[in-house]
XYZ file of C-alpha atoms in Angstrom:
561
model
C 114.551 114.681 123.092
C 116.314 112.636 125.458
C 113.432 111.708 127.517
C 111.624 108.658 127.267
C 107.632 108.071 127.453
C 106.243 106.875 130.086
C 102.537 105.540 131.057
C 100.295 108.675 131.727
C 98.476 107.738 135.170
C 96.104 110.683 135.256
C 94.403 109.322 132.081
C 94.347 105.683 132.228
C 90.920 105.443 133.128
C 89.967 108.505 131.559
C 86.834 106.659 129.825
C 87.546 110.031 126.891
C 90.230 107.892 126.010
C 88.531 104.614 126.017
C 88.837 102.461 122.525
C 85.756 102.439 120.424
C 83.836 99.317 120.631
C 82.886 99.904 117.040
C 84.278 97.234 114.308
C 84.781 100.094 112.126
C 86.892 102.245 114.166
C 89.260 99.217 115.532
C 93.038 99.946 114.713
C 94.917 98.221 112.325
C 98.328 97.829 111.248
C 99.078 99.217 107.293
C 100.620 95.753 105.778
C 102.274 97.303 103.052
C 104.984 98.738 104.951
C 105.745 95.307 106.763
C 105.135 93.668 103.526
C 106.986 95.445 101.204
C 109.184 98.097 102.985
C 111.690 96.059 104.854
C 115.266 95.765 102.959
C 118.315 93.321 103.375
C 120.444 96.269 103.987
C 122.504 95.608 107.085
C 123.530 99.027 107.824
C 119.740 99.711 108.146
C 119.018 97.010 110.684
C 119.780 99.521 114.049
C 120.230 97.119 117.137
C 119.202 100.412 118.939
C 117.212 102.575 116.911
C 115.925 105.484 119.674
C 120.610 106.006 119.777
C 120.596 106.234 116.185
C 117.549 107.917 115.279
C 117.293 110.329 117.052
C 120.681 111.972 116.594
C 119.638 111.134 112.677
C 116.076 113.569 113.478
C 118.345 116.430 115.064
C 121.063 116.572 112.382
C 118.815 116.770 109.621
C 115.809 118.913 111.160
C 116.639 121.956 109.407
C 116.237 120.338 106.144
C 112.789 118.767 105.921
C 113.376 116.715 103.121
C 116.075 114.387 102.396
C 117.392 112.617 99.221
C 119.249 110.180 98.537
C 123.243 111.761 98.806
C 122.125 113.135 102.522
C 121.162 109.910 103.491
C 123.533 107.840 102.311
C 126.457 110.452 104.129
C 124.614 110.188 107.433
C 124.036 106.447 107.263
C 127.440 105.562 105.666
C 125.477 103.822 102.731
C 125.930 103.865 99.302
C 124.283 105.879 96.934
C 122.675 102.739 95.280
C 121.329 101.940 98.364
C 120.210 105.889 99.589
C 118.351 105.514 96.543
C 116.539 102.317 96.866
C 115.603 103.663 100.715
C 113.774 107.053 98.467
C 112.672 104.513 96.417
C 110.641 102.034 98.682
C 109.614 104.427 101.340
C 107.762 106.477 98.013
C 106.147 102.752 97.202
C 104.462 102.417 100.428
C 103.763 105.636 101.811
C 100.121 106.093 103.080
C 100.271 110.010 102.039
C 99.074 109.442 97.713
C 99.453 113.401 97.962
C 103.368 113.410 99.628
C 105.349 114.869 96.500
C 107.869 111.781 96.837
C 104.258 109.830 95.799
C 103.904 112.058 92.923
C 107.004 112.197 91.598
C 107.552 110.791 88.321
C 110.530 107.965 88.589
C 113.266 110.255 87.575
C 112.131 113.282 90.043
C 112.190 110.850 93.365
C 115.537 111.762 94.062
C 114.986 115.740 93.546
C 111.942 115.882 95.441
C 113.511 113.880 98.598
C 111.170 112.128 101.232
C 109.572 113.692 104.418
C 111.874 113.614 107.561
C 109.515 112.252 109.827
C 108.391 109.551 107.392
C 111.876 108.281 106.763
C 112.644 108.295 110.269
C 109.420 105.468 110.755
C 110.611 103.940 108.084
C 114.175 103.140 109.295
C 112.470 102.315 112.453
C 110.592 99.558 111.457
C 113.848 97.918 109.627
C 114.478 96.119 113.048
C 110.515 94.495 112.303
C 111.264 90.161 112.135
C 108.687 88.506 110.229
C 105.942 85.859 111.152
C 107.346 82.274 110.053
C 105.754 79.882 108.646
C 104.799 76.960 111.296
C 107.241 73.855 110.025
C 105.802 70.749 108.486
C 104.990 68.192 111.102
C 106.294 65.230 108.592
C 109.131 67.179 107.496
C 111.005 63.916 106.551
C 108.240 63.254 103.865
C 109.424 66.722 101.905
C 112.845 66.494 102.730
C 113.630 65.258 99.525
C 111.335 67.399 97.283
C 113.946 69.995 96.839
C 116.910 69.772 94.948
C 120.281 71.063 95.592
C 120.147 73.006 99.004
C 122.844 75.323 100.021
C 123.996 76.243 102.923
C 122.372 79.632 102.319
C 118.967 77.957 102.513
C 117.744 78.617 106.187
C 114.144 78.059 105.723
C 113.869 77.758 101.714
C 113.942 74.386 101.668
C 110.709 73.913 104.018
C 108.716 76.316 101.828
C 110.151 74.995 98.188
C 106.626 75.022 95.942
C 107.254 70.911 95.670
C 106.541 70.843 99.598
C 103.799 73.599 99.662
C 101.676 71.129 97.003
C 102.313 68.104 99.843
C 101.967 70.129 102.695
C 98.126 71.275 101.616
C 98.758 75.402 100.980
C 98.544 77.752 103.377
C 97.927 75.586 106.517
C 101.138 75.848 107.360
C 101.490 79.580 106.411
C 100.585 82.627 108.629
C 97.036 83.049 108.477
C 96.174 87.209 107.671
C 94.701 87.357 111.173
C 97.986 85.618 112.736
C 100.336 88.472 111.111
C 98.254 90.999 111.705
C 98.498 89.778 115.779
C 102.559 89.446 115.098
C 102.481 93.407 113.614
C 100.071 95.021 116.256
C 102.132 93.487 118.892
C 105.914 94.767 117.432
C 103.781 98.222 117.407
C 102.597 97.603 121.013
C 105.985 96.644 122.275
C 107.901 99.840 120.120
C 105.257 102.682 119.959
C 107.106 104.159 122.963
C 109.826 104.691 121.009
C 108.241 105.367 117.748
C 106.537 108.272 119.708
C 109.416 109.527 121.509
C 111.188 110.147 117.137
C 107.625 112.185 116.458
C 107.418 114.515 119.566
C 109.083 117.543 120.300
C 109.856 118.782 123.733
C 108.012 121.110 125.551
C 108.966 123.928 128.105
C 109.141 122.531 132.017
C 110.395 118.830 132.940
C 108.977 115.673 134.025
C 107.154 112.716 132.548
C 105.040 114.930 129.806
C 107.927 117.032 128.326
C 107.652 115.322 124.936
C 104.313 117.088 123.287
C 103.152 115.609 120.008
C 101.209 118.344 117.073
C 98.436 117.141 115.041
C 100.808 117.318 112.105
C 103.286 114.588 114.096
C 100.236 112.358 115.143
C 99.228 112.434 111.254
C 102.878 110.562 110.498
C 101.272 107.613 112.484
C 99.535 106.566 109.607
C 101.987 105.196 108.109
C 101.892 102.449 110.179
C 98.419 102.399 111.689
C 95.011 103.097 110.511
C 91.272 103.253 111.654
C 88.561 101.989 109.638
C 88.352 98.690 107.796
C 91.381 97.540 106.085
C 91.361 97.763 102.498
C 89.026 101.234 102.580
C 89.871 104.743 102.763
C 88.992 104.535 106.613
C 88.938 107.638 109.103
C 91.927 110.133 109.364
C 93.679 109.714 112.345
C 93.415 112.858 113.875
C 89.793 112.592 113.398
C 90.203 109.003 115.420
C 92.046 110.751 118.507
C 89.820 112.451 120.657
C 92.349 114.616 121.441
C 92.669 115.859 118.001
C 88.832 115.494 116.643
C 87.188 118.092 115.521
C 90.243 120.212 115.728
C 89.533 123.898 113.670
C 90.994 123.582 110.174
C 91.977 127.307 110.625
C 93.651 127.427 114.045
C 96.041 124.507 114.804
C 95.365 122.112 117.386
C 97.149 122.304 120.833
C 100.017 119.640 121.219
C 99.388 116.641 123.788
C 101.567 115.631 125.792
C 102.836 112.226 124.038
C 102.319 110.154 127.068
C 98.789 110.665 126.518
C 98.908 109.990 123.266
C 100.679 106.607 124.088
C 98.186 105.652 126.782
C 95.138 105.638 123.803
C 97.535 104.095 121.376
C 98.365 101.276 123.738
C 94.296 101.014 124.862
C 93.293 100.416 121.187
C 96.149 97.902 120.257
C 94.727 96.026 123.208
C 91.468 96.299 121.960
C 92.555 95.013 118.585
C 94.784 92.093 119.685
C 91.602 90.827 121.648
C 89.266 91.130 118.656
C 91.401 89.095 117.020
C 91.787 86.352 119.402
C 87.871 86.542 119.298
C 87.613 85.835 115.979
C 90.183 83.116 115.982
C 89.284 81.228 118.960
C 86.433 80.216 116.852
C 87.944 78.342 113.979
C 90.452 76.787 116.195
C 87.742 74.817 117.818
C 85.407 73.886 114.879
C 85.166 73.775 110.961
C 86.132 76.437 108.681
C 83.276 78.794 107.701
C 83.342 79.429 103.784
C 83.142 83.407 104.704
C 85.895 83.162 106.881
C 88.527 83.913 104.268
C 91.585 83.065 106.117
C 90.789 79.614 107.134
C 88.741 78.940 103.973
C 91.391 79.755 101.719
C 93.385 77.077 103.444
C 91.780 74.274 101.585
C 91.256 76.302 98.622
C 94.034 73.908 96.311
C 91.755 70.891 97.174
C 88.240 72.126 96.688
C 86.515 73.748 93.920
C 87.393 77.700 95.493
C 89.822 79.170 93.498
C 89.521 82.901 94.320
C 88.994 84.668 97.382
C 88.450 88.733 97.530
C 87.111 90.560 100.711
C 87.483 94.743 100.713
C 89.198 93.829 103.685
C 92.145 93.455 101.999
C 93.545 91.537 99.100
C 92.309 88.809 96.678
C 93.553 85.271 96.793
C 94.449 83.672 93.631
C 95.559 80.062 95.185
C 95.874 76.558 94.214
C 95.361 76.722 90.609
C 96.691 73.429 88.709
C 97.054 72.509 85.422
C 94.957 74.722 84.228
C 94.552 78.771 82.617
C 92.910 81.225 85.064
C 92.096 84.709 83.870
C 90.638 87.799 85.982
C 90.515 91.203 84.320
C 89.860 94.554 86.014
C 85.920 94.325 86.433
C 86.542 91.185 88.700
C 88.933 92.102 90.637
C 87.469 93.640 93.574
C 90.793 94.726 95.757
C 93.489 96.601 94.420
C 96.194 93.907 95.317
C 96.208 90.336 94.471
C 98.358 87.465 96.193
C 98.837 84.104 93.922
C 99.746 81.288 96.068
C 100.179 77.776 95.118
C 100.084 77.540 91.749
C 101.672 75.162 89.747
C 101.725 73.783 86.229
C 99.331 76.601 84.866
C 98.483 80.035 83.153
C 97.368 83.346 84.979
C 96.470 86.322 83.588
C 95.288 88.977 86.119
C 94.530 92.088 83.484
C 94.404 94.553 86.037
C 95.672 97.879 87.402
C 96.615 97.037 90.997
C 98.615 98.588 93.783
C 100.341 95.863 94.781
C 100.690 92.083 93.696
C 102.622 88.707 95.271
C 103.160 85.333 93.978
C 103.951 82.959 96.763
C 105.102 79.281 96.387
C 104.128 78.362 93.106
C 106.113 76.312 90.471
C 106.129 75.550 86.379
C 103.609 77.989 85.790
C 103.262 81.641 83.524
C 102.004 84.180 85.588
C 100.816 87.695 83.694
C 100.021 90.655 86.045
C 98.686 93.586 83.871
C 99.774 97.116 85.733
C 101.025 97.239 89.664
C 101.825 100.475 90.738
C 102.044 102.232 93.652
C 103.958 99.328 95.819
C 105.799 96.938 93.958
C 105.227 93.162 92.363
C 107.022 90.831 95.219
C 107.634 87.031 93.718
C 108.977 84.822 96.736
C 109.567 80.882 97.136
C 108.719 80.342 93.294
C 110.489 77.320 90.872
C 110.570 77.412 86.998
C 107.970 80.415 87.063
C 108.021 82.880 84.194
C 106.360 86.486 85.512
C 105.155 89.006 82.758
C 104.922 92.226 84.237
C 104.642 96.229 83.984
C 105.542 97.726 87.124
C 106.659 100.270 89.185
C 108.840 97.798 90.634
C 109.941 94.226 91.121
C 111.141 92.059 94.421
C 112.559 88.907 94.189
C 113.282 86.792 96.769
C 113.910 82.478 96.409
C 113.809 81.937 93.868
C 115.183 79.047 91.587
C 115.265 78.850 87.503
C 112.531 81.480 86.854
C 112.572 83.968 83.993
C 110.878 87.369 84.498
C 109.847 89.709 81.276
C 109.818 93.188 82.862
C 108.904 96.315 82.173
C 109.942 98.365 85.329
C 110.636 102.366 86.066
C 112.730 100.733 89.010
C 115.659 98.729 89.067
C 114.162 94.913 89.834
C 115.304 93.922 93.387
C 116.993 90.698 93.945
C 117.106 89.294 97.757
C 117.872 85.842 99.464
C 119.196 82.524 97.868
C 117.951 82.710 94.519
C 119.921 80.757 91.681
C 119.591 80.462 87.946
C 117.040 83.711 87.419
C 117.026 85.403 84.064
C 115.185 88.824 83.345
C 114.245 90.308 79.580
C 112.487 92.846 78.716
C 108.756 93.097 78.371
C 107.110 90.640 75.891
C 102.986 90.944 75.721
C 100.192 93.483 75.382
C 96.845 92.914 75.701
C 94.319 95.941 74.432
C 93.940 97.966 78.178
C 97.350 97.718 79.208
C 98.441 101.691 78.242
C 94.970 102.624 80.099
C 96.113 100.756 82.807
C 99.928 101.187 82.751
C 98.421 104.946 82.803
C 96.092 104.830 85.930
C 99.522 103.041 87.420
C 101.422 105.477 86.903
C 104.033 103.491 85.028
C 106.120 105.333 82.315
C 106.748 103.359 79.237
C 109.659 105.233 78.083
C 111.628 103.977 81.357
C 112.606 100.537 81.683
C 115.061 99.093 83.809
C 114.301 95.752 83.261
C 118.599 95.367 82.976
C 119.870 97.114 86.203
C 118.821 94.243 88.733
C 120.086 95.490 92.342
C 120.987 92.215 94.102
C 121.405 92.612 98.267
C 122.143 89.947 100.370
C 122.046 86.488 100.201
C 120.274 86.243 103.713
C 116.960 88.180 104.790
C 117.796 89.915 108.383
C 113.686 90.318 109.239
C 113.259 86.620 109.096
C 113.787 85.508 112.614
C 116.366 82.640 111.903
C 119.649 81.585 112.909
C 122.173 81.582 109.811
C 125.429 79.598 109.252
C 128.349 81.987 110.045
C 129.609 84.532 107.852
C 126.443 83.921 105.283
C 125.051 87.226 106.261
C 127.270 89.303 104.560
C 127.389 87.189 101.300
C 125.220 88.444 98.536
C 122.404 87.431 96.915
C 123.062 85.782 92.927
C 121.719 88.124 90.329
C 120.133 87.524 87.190
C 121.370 87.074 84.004
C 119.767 88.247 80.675
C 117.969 85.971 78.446
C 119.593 85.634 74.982
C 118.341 87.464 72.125
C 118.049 84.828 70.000
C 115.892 82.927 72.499
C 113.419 86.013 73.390
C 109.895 85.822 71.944
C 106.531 87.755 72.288
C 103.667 86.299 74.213
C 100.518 86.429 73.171
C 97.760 87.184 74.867
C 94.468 84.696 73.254
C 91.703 87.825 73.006
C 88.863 85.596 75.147
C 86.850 88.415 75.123
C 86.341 89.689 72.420
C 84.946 93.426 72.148
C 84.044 93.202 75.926
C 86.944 94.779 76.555
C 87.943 97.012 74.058
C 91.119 99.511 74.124
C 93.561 101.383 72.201
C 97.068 98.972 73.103
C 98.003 97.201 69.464
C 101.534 96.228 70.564
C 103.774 95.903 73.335
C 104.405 99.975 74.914
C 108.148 99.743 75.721
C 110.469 99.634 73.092
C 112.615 96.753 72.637
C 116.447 96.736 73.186
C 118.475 96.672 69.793
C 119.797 93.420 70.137
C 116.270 92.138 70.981
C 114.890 93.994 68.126
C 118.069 92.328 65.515
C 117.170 88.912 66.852
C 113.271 89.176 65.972
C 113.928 90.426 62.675
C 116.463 88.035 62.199
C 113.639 85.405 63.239
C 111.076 86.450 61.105
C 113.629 86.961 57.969
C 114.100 83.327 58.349
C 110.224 82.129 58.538
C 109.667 83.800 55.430
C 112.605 82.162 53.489
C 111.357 78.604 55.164
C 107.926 79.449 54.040
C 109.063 80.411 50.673
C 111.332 76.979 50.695
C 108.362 74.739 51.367
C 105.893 76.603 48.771
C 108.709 76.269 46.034
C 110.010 72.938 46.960
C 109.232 69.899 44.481
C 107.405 68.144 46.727
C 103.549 66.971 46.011
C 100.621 68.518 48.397
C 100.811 65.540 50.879
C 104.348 65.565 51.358
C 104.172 69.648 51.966
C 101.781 68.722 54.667
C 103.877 66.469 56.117
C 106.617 68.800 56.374
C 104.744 71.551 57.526
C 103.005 69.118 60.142
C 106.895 68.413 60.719
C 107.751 71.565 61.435
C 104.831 72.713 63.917
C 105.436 69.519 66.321
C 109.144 70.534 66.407
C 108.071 74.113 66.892
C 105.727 73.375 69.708
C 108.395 71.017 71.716
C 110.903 73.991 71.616
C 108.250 75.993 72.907
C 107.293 73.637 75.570
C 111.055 73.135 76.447
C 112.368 77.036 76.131
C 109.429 78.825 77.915
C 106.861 76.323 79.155
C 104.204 78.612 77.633
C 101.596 76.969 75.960
C-alpha cells in the first residue's frame, strides 16, 4: 500500500476512457460533505494524510466497522469527539441504505461507520474553504460591527450589518465558483484519495494498486454523475470500466492508475464547463435563469426565492417583512436563507438540509431537516425554531435558538451571547414531517451544546497566535421564566390539514413550572380586572394598558411579532 499512483500512459488517449460530452453525465462534486462534514477538531486536520491514513486503513482492516471508542484510541481523541466524527459522517453519507444512515440516534454508535467511508471522510478534513472576495470600500463597513475580538479573522467583513451595504451575495462565492474551488481540491488529491481505496495486487510496478467495483462505489461520497440535486447515475455504471458489470459475478479490479487517468479526464471536463458557463456573465448582464448571478441582486429587486433541481432553494434578501413556504413549494430538499433581516420565515417543510447565512433581527422557523444538519453562520439577534437531526453554529452574536435536536447542537468559531431552549411551536404537519425526517421526538438534546474551537481550521486565514487552540463560547440556557410558545398564525386554513395539536417534545420541568406559573397568574389578573370596582371604560383602559405593555415586552424579549 506503499505505492503511489501514477499517470497511466497506455490509456491516456484511450478515446474508451474519454469524458462524456453529455450535460447529464458531467461529474460533480457532492456539497454536503464540504458543506457540512468538515469539523474544528485539530487532531483531525492531518498535515499528511496518505502517513496517517493509511497506517489508520491497515490497523483497523480486520474490523470493517468502527465506532466511536476505536476511533477515538487510534486518533488520540476523545470520546465526545469519536462520537461527533460517527455522528457527521452518518449526516452526510451518500449511501441512505449504509446502516450508520439507518440507525436510529441512539444505535449510531453500535452500528459503527464503514471503514472506507471514514477513511474519505478524515481525508477531506485538510479541505480549506472558498472565501468570500473582501469589500472593495471596506472602510465604509468598518464600523458596522460592534465589539470585534481578536478572534474575529474574517467575521467582521461578513457581519449581517455589512452584507445589507455590501448588496448580498456579490461578494460571496457564487455556487459555480465553489463548485470550481471543490473539483479542483479533488483534482489536486484524488491520487491520494485513490491510493486509501485500492488494494495491491500480485507483481510490481506502476499498476500494483487495483481498485474493486465495491472500492470505486466509495467514490461517491465525494463525486457524482448526473445533475446535481437528482438521483443521477451510479458510478460504476459511469466508469466504463465497471458498466454493465454482471450483478452475479463480480467485476475484475482495474488497476487504479486507470481509474485515476478517467477521474482526472472528467474533472477537466467539468472545470471547463464551468468556465463556459461563467465566462458569460462576467462579460454581460445577469440572465434571470441564471440562478447564481440572478440571485445576486435578489435583496434589491422584487425576486425573493430562487429553486433549481440543481440544487438548493434560495430564500434571500427578505426585509421587514413575513415570508412563508410550506412543503408543496418547496421544490429542493434543502433551503439556504441569506440576507435576511428585520423579518419572519417560516419554511414548513421536511428538508435534508437547511442554512441561514448573514441575516440579522429576524425569526426564522424551519419545519423538519433531517438527514444533514441545520447550519446557522454569520447571523446577529436571530432567533431559529427548529426540529432537527442536528444543529451547527458558527458566528454568531446574541441569537437565541429553540431546538428540538436528537444531536447535541454544535457550537464553532467566535460566537458570543447565544442562548438555546427547548422547542417552542407546532404547526399541524410537523409529526408527519418530523416523521419522514426521521427525527425522534422523545430525544432532545437541545441542553448538551458541544462547543469546539474558537477558530475554523478549513477557512484559509492567518490567525493571531495561540487563538487556535482557544475554544469557541457556548450557549447558555434561556430562563424559565422568560420561555414562551410561538405560535404559528394558521394562513391556510384546511389546505393543509394534519394531526400535530401541540408542540411533540415534552418540555423540561422547570420549563413546564414556569408556564404554569404564567398562566396561574393571567387568570388571577383576569379575575382582578373582572372583579375590580372600576366602571366599563376604565376596565378598557386597563386592559388596553395591559396589552401595550404586553406587546413591548414581547417586542423587547423575543422580537417576535
Amino acid at each position: 500500500m506503499s505505492d503511489s499512483i501514477e499517470p497511466s500512459t497506455s490509456s491516456r488517449e484511450d478515446p474508451d476512457l474519454a469524458p462524456s460530452p453529455n450535460p447529464n453525465s458531467i461529474i460533480h462534486p457532492r456539497r454536503e460533505p464540504f458543506e457540512h462534514g468538515l469539523l474544528p477538531i485539530p487532531k483531525l486536520i492531518l498535515s499528511d494524510p496518505i502517513q496517517t491514513l493509511i497506517p489508520l486503513k491497515q490497523k483497523l482492516a480486520p474490523t470493517g466497522r468502527v465506532n466511536s471508542e476505536t476511533l477515538a484510541e487510534s486518533l488520540q481523541i476523545s470520546i465526545d469527539h469519536a462520537q461527533l466524527v460517527l455522528n457527521t459522517l452518518a449526516s452526510v453519507l451518500h449511501a441512505d441504505a449504509d446502516p450508520i444512515v439507518k440507525a436510529r440516534p441512539a444505535e449510531i454508535d453500535s452500528v459503527g461507520a464503514d471503514l472506507r467511508d471514514l477513511i474519505l471522510f478524515l481525508y477531506i478534513q485538510s479541505y480549506k474553504r472558498l472565501l468570500p472576495r473582501t469589500h472593495k470600500d471596506s472602510a465604509s463597513v468598518a464600523d458596522v460591527w460592534p465589539s470585534t475580538s481578536a478572534f474575529d479573522g474574517y467575521l467582521s467583513a461578513l457581519s449581517p450589518l455589512q452584507l445589507v451595504r455590501s448588496n448580498s451575495r456579490r461578494f460571496m462565492p457564487s455556487q459555480s465558483d465553489e463548485e470550481a474551488h471543490q473539483l479542483s481540491y479533488l483534482q489536486k488529491h484524488m491520487a491520494n484519495i485513490l491510493q486509501l481505496l485500492a488494494e495491491p495486487a500480485e507483481g510490481e510496478g506502476e499498476e500494483s494498486l487495483v481498485l474493486s467495483m465495491e472500492g470505486f462505489e466509495h467514490l461517491a461520497f465525494l463525486i457524482q454523475f448526473g445533475e446535481k440535486g437528482s438521483e443521477g447515475i451510479p458510478l460504476s455504471q459511469a466508469a466504463p470500466f465497471f458498466a454493465n458489470s454482471d450483478p452475479d459475478m463480480p467485476a475484475v479490479p482495474v488497476p487504479a492508475a486507470q481509474v485515476h487517468d478517467w477521474l482526472l479526464q472528467n474533472i477537466a471536463s467539468a472545470l471547463e464547463h464551468l468556465t463556459e458557463r461563467v465566462s458569460p456573465r462576467e462579460n454581460g448582464p445577469a440572465n434571470n435563469s441564471d440562478q447564481d448571478v440572478a440571485m445576486a441582486d435578489a435583496c434589491t429587486s422584487s425576486i425573493k426565492s430562487s429553486a433549481s433541481a440543481k440544487g438548493p432553494s434560495f430564500i434571500e434578501g427578505i426585509s421587514k417583512a413575513s415570508y412563508v413556504k410550506q412543503a408543496s413549494e418547496i421544490k429542493s430538499s434543502s433551503v439556504k436563507v441569506i440576507n435576511c433581516h428585520d423579518s419572519a420565515i417560516y419554511i414548513l417543510a421536511p428538508l435534508r438540509y437547511a442554512t441561514i447565512y448573514g441575516c440579522s433581527d429576524a425569526t426564522i422557523i424551519l419545519g423538519a431537516v433531517g438527514k444533514v444538519a441545520v447550519r446557522v453562520e454569520h447571523c446577529e439577534r436571530v432567533h431559529v425554531i427548529t426540529a432537527a437531526r442536528r444543529v451547527c453554529i458558527a458566528n454568531c452574536r446574541e441569537c437565541v435558538f429553540f431546538l428540538g435536536v436528537n444531536q447535541r447542537p454544535l457550537i464553532v468559531g467566535d460566537n458570543h451571547k447565544l442562548q438555546v431552549a427547548p422547542y417552542n411551536t407546532f404547526y399541524s404537519q410537523l409529526e408527519e414531517h418530523m416523521a419522514e425526517a426521521g427525527i425522534e421526538a422523545t430525544i432532545n438534546r437541545w441542553d448538551e451544546p458541544l462547543a469546539l474551537g474558537a477558530v475554523d481550521p478549513h477557512d484559509s486565514l492567518s490567525h493571531p497566535a495561540g487563538v487556535s487552540d482557544a475554544q469557541a463560547e457556548s450557549a447558555t440556557h434561556v430562563d424559565p421564566d422568560q420561555f414562551i410558545d410561538f405560535l404559528i398564525p394558521n394562513w391556510f386554513g384546511g389546505e393543509c390539514a394534519g394531526s400535530t395539536k401541540a408542540n411533540p417534545f415534552p418540555l423540561p420541568d422547570a420549563y413546564v413550572a414556569a408556564q404554569q406559573r404564567k398562566q396561574k397568574s393571567w387568570v388571577e389578573i383576569k379575575k382582578l380586572i373582572k372583579e375590580a370596582p372600576l366602571d366599563d371604560s376604565r376596565k378598557r383602559e386597563v386592559s388596553s394598558a395591559l396589552h401595550v405593555y404586553f406587546r413591548d415586552w414581547l417586542y423587547a424579549a423575543y422580537a417576535l411579532l
